[in-house]
PDB file of C-alpha atoms and ligand atoms in Angstrom:
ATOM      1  CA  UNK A   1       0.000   0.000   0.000  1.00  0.00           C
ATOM      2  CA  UNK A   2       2.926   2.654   1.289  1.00  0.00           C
ATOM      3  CA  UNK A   3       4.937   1.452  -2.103  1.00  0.00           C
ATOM      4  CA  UNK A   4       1.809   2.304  -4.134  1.00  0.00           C
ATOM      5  CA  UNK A   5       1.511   5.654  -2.657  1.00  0.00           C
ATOM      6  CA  UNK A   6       5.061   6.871  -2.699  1.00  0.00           C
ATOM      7  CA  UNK A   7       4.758   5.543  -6.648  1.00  0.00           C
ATOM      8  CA  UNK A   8       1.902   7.678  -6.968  1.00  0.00           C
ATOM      9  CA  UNK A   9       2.937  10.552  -5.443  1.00  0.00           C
ATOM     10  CA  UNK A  10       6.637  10.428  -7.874  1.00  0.00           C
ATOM     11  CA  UNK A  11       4.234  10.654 -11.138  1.00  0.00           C
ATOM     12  CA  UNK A  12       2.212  13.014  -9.809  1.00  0.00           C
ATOM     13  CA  UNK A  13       5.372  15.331  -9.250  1.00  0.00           C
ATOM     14  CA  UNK A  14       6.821  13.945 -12.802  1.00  0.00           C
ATOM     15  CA  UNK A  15       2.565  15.270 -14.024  1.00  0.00           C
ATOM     16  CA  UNK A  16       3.184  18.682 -12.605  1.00  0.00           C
ATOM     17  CA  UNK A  17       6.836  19.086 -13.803  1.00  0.00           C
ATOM     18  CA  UNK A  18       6.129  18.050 -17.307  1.00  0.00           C
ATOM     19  CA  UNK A  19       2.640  20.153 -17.548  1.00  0.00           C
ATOM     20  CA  UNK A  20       5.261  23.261 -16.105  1.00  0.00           C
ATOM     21  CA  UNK A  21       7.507  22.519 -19.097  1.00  0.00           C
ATOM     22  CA  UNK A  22       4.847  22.728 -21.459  1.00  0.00           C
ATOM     23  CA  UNK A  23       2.784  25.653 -20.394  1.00  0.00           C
ATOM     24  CA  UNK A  24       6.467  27.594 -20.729  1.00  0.00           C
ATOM     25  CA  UNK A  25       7.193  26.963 -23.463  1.00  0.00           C
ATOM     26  CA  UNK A  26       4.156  27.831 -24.825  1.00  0.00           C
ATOM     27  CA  UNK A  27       4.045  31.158 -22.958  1.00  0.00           C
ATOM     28  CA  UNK A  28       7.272  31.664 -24.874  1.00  0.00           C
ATOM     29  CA  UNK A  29       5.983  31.351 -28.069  1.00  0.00           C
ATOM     30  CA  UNK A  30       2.539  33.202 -27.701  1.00  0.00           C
ATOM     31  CA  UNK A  31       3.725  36.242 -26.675  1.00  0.00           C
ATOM     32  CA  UNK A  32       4.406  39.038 -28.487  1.00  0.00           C
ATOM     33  CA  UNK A  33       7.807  40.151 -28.827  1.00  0.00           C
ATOM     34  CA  UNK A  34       7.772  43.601 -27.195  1.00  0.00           C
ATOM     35  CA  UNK A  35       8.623  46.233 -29.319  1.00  0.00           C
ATOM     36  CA  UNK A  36      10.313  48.370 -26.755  1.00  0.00           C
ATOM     37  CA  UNK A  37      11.406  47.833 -22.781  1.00  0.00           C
ATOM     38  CA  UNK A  38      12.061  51.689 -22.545  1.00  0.00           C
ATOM     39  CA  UNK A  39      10.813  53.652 -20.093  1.00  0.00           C
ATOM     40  CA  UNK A  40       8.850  56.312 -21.626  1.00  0.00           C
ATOM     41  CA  UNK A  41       8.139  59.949 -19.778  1.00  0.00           C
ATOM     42  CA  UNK A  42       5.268  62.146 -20.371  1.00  0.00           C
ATOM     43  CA  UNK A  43       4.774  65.339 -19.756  1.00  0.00           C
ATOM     44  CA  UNK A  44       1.086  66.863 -18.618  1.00  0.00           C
ATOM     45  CA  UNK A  45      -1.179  69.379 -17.077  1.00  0.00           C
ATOM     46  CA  UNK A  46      -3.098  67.065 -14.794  1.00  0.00           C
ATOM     47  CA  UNK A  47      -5.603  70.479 -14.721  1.00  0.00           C
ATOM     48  CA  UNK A  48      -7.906  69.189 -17.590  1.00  0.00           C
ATOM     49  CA  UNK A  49     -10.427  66.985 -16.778  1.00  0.00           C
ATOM     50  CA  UNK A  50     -11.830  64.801 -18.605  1.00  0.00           C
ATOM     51  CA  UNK A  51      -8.640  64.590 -20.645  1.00  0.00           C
ATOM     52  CA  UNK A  52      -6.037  64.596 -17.489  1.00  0.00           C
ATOM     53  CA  UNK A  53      -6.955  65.244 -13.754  1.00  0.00           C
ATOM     54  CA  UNK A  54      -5.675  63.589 -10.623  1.00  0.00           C
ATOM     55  CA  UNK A  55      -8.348  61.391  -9.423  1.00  0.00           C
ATOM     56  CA  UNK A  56     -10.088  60.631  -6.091  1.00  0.00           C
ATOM     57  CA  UNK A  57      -7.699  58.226  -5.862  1.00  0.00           C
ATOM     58  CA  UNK A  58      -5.045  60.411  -6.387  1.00  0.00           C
ATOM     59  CA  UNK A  59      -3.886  58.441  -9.434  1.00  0.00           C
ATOM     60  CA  UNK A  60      -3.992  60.383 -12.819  1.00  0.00           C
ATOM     61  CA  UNK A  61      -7.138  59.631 -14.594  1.00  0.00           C
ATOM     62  CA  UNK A  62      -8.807  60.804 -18.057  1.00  0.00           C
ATOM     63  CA  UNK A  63      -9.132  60.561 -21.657  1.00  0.00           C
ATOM     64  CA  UNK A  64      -5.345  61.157 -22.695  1.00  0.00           C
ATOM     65  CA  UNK A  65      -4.141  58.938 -19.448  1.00  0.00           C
ATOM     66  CA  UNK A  66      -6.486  55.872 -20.676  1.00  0.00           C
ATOM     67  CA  UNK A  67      -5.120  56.075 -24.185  1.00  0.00           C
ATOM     68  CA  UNK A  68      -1.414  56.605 -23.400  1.00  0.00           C
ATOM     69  CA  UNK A  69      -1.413  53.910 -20.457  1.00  0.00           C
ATOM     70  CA  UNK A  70      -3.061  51.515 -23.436  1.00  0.00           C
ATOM     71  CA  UNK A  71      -0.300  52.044 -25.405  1.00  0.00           C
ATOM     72  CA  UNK A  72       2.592  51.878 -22.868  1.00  0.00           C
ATOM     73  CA  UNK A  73       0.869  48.742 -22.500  1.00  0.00           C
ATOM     74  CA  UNK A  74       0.805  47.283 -25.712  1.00  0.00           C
ATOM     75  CA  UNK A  75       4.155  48.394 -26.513  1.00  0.00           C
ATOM     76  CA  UNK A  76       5.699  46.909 -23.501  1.00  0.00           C
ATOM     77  CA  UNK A  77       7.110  50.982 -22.201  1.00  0.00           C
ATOM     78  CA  UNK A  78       7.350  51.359 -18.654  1.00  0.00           C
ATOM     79  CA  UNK A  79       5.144  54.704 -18.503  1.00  0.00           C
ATOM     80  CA  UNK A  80       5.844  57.921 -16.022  1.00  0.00           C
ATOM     81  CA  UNK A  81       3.652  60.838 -15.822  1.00  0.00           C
ATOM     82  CA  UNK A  82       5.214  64.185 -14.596  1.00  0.00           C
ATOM     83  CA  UNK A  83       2.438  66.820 -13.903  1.00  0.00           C
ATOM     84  CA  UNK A  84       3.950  70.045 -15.263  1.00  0.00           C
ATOM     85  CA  UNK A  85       3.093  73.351 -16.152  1.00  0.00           C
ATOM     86  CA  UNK A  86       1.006  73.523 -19.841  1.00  0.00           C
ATOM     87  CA  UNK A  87       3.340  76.403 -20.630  1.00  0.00           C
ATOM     88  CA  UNK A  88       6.932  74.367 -19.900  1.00  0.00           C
ATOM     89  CA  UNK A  89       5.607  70.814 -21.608  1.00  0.00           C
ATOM     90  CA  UNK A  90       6.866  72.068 -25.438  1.00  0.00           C
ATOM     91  CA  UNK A  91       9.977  73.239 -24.296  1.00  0.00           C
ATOM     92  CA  UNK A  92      11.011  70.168 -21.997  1.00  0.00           C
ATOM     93  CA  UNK A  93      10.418  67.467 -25.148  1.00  0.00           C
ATOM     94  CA  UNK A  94      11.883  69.815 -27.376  1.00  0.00           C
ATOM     95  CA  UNK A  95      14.986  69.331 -24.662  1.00  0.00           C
ATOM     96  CA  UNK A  96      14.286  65.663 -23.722  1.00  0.00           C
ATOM     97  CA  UNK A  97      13.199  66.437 -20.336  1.00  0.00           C
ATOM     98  CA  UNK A  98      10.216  64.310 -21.310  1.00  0.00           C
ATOM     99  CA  UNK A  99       9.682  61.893 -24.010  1.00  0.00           C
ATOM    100  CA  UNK A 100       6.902  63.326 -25.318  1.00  0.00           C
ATOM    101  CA  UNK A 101       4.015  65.744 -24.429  1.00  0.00           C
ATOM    102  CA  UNK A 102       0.005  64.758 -24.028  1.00  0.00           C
ATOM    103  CA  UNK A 103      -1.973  67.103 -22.256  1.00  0.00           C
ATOM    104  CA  UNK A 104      -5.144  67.961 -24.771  1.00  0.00           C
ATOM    105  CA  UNK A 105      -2.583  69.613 -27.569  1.00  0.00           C
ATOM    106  CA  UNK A 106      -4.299  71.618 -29.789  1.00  0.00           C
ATOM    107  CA  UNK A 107      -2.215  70.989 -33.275  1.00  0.00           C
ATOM    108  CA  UNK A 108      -0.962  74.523 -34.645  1.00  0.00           C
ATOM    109  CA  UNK A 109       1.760  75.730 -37.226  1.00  0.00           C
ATOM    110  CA  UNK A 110       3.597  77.234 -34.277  1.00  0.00           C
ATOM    111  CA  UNK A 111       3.690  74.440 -32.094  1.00  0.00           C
ATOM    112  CA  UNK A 112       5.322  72.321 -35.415  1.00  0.00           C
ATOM    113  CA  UNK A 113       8.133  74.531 -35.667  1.00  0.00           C
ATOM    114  CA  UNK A 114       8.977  72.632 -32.155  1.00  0.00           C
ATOM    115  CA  UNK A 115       7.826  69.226 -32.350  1.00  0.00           C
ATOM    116  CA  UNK A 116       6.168  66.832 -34.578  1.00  0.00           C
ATOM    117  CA  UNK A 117       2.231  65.953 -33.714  1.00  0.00           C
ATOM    118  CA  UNK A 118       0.668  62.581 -34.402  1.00  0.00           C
ATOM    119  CA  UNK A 119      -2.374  61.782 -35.735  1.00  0.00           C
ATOM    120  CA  UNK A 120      -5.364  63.823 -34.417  1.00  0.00           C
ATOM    121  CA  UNK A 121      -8.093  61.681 -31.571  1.00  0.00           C
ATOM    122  CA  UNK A 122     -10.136  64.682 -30.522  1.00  0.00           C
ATOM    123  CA  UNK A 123     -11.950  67.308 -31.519  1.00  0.00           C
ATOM    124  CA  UNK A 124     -12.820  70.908 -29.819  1.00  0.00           C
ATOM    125  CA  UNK A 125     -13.676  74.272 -29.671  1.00  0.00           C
ATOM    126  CA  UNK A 126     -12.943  77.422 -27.098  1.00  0.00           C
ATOM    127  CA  UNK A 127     -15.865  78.588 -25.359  1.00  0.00           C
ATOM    128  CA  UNK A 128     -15.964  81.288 -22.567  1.00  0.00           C
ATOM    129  CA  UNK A 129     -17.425  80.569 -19.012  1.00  0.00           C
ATOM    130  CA  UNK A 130     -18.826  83.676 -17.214  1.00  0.00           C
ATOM    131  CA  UNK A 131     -20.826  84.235 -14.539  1.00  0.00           C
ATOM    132  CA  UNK A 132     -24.250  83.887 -14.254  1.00  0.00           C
ATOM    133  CA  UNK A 133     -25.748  87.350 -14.887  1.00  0.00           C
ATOM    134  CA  UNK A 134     -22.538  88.708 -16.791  1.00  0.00           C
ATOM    135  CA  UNK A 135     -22.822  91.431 -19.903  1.00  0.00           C
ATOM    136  CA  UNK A 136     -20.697  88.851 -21.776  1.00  0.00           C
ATOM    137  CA  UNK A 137     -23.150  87.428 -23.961  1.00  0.00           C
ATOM    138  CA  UNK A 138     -21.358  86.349 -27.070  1.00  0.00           C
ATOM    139  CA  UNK A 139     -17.608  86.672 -27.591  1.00  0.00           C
ATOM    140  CA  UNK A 140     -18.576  89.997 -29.187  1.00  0.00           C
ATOM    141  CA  UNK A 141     -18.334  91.290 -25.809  1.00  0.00           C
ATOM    142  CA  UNK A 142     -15.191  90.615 -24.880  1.00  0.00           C
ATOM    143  CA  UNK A 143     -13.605  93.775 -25.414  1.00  0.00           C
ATOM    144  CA  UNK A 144     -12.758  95.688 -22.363  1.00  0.00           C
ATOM    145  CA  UNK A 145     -13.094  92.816 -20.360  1.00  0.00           C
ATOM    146  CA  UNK A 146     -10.669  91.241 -18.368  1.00  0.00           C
ATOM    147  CA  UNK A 147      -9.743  87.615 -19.618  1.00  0.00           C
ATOM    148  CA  UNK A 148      -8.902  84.774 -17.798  1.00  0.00           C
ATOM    149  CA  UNK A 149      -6.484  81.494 -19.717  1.00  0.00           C
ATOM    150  CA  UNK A 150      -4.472  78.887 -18.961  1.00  0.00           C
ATOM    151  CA  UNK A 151      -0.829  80.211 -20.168  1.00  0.00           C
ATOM    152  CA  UNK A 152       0.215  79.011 -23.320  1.00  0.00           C
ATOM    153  CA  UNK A 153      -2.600  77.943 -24.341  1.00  0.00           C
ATOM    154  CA  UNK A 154      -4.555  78.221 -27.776  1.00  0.00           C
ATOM    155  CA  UNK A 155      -7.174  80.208 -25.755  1.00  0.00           C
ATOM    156  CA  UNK A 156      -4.153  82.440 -24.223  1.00  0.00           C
ATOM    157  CA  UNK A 157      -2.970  82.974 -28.261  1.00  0.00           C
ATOM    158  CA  UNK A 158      -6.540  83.779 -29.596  1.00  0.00           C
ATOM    159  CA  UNK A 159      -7.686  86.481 -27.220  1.00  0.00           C
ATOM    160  CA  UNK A 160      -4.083  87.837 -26.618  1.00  0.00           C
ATOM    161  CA  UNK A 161      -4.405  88.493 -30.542  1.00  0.00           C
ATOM    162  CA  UNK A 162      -7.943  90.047 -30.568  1.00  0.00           C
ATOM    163  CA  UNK A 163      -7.992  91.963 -27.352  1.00  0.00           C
ATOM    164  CA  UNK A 164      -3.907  92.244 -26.413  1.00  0.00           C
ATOM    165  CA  UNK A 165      -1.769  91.346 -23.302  1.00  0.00           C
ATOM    166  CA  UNK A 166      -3.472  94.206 -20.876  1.00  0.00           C
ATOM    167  CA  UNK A 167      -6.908  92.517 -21.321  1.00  0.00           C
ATOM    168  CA  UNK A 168      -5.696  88.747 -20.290  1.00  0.00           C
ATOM    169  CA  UNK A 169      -4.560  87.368 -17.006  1.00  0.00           C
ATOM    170  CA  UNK A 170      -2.751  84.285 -17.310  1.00  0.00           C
ATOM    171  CA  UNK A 171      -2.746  81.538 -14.949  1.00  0.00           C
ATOM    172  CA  UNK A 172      -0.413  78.426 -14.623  1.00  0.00           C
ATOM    173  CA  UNK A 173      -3.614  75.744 -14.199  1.00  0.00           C
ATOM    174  CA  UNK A 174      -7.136  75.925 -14.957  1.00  0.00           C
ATOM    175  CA  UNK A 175      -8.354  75.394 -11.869  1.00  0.00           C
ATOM    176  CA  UNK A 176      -6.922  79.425 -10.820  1.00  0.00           C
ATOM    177  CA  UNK A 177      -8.688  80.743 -13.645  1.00  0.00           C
ATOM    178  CA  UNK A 178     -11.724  79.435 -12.470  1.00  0.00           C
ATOM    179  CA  UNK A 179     -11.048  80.567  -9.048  1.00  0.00           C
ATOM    180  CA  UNK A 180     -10.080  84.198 -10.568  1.00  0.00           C
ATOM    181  CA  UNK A 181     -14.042  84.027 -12.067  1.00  0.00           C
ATOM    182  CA  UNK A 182     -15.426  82.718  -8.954  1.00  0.00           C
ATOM    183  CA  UNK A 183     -13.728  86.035  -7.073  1.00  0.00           C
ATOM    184  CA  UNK A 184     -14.615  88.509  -9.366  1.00  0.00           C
ATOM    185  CA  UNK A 185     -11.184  88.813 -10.636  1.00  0.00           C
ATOM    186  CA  UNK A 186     -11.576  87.973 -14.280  1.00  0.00           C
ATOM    187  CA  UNK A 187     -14.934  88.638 -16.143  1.00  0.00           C
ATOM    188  CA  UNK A 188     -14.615  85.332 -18.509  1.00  0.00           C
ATOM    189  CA  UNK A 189     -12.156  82.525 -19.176  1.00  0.00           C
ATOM    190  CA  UNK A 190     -11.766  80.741 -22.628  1.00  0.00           C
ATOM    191  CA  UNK A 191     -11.296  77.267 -22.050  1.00  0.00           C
ATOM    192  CA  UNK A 192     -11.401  74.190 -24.402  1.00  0.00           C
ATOM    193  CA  UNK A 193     -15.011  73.049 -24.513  1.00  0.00           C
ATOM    194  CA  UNK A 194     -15.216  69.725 -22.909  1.00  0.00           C
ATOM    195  CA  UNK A 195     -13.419  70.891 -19.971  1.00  0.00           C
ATOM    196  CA  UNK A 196     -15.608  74.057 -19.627  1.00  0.00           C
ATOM    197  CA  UNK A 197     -18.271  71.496 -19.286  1.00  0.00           C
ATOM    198  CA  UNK A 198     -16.544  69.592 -16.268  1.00  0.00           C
ATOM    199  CA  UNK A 199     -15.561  73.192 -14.099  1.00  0.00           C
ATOM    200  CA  UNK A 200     -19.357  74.088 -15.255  1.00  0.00           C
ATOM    201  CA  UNK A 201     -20.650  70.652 -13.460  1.00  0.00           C
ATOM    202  CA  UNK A 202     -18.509  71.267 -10.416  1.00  0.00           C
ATOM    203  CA  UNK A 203     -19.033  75.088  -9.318  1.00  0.00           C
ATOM    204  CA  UNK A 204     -22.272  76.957  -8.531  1.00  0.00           C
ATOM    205  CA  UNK A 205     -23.185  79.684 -10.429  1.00  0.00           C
ATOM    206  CA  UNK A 206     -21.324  79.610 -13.902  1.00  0.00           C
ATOM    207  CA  UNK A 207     -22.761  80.057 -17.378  1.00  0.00           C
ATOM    208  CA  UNK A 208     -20.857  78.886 -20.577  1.00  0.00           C
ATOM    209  CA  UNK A 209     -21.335  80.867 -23.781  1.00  0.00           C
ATOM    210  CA  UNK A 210     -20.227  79.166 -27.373  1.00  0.00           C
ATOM    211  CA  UNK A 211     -18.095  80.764 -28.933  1.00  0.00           C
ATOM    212  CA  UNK A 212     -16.449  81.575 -32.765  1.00  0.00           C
ATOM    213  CA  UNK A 213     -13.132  80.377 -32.071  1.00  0.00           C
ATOM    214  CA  UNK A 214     -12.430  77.900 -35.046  1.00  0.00           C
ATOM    215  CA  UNK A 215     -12.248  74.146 -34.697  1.00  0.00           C
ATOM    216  CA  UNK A 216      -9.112  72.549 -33.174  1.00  0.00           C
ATOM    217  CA  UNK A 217      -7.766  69.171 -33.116  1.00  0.00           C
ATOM    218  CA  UNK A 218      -5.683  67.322 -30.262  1.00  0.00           C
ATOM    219  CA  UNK A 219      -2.627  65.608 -30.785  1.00  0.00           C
ATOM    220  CA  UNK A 220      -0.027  63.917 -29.226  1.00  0.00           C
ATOM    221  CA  UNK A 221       3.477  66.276 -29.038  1.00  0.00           C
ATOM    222  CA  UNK A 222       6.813  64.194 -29.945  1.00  0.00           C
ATOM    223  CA  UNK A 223      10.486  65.259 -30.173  1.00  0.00           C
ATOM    224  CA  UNK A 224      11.785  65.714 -34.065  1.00  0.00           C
ATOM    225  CA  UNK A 225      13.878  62.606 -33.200  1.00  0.00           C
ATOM    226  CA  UNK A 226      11.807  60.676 -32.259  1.00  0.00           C
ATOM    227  CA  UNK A 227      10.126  58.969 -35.187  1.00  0.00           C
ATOM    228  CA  UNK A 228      10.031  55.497 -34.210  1.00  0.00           C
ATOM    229  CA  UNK A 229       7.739  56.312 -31.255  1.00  0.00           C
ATOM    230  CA  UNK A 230       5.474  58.337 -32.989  1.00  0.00           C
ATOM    231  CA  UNK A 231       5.082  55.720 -35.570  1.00  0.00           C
ATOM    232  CA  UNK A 232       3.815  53.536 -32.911  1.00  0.00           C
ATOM    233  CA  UNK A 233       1.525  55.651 -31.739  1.00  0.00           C
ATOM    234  CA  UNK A 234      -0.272  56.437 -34.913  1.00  0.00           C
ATOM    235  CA  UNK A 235      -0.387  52.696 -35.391  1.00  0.00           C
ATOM    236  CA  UNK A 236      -1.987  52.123 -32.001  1.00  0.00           C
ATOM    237  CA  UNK A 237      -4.592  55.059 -32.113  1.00  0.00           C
ATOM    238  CA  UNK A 238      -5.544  53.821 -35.547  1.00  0.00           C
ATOM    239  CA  UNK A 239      -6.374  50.457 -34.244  1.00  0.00           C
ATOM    240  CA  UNK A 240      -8.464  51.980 -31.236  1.00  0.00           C
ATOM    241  CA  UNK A 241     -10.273  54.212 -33.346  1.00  0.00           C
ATOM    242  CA  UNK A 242     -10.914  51.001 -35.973  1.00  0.00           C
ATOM    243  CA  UNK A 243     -11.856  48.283 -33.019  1.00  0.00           C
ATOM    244  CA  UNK A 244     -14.139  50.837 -30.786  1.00  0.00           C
ATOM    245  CA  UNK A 245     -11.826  51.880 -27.922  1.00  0.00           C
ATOM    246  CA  UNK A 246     -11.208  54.730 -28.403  1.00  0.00           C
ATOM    247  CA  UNK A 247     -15.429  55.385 -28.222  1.00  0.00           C
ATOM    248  CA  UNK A 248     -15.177  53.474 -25.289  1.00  0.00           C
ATOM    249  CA  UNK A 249     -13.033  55.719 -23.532  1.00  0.00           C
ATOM    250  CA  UNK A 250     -14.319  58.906 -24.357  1.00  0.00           C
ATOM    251  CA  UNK A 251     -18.308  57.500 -23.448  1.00  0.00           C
ATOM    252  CA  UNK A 252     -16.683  57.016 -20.225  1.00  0.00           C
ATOM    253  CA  UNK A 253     -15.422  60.487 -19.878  1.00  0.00           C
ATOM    254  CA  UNK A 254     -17.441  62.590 -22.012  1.00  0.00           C
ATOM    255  CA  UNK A 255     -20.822  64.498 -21.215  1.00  0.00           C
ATOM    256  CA  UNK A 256     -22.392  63.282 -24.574  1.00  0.00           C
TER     257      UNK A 256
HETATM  258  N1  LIG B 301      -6.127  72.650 -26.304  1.00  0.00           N
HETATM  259  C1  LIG B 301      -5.523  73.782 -25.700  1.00  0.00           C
HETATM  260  C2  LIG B 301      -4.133  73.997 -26.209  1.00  0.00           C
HETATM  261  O1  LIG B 301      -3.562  73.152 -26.811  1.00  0.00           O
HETATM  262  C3  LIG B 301      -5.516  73.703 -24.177  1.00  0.00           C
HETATM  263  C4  LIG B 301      -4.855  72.484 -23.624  1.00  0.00           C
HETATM  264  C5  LIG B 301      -4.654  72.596 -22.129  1.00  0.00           C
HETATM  265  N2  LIG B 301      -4.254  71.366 -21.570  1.00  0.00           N
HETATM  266  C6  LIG B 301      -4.071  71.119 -20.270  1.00  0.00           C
HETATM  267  N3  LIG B 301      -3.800  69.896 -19.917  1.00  0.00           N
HETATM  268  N4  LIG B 301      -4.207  72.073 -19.387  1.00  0.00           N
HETATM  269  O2  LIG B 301      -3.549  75.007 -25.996  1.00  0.00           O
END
């Protein structure tokens, strides 16, 4: 009986060892030979919900986070976030600080004379939040009003342009425009849409007003030399835009 059992446990072990074997060195062959091991560094504005924001969880968390952390993934890149300025991110991949910029970039001809864009994934417009009440009715009204933006931003370049520096107060986040509105500060800010409609959700007394600021497109922001990498992006946002993630993630996100 004892011989029996000690015979039974040995092919048991001999089972296990030999079903190990096999499931590695099928492992080995199934998966994908990752196209990179690199660690890749982004830099963002984690002020622009519901593209980047730091969530409840204090975690980053948004449109841009969900797409980039899809393709760290499927590229095999160890991903890092650094929450920077919107006004420094151009200058630090133009310098390598970061590997590459995604923070809701509007694509514009100035902007390429830095670094190269991928493919567009988003559409917007800007549109002015004032408060409720306000003589701002239309953007028509703008002038000799004081102007709250993000710095560096396409919102910063438009109304800079049409009403000059004097009229604009610029303001490192979002979040201290809004807070300049709320206190009487600034009589507007212009804002990309989508996130007008998350600081509209989450403070009392705001009204947003459309405005005739022309369509812009978001893109990812790489460094001239880095080709490759962009390459790999375009190829993975195609694919999410083809297969339905891409609608996936901004349903999640997205007032519709
Ligand atoms: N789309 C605008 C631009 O490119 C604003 C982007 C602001 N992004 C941010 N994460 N704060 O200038």
């Amino acid at each position: 009986m004892k011989k029996i059992a000690k015979i039974l446990a040995i092919v048991m072990v001999i089972a296990v060892a030999a079903s190990m074997f096999a499931s590695c060195g099928k492992k080995a062959e199934d998966e994908p030979v990752p196209a990179g091991t690199k660690k890749l560094v982004m830099g963002t504005s984690a002020d622009f919900a519901p593209y980047e924001f730091i969530g409840d969880d204090g975690d980053f968390a948004g449109i841009d986070i969900e797409i980039i952390r899809g393709f760290s993934a499927a590229y095999n890149y160890e991903l890092e976030i650094q929450d920077m300025d919107f006004k420094s991110i151009i200058a630090a991949v133009n310098s390598k600080a970061v590997d590459f910029g995604m923070s809701g970039f509007t694509i514009t001809d100035e902007r390429k004379l830095s670094v190269n864009f991928s493919d567009p994934y988003e559409e917007t417009v800007q549109s002015i939040l004032v408060m409720e009440g306000s003589d701002i009715k239309t953007k028509d009204d703008l002038a000799g009003k004081i102007i709250g933006v993000q710095a560096g931003t396409t919102g910063d370049d438009f109304v800079t342009r049409d009403y000059g520096q004097d009229a604009v107060n610029q303001y490192d986040k979002y979040s201290l425009s809004i807070q300049a509105l709320l206190n009487g500060q600034v009589d507007c800010v212009v804002l990309d849409d989508q996130t007008a409609n998350e600081f509209l959700k989450a403070n009392e007394g705001i009204v947003k007003l459309d405005s005739a600021y022309a369509k812009e497109e978001y893109a990812v922001a790489f460094n001239f030399d880095d080709t490759e990498l962009l390459g790999q992006f375009n190829e993975y946002l195609a694919k999410i835009k083809a297969d339905g993630t891409l609608d996936n993630i901004f349903a999640k996100y997205k007032d519709q």
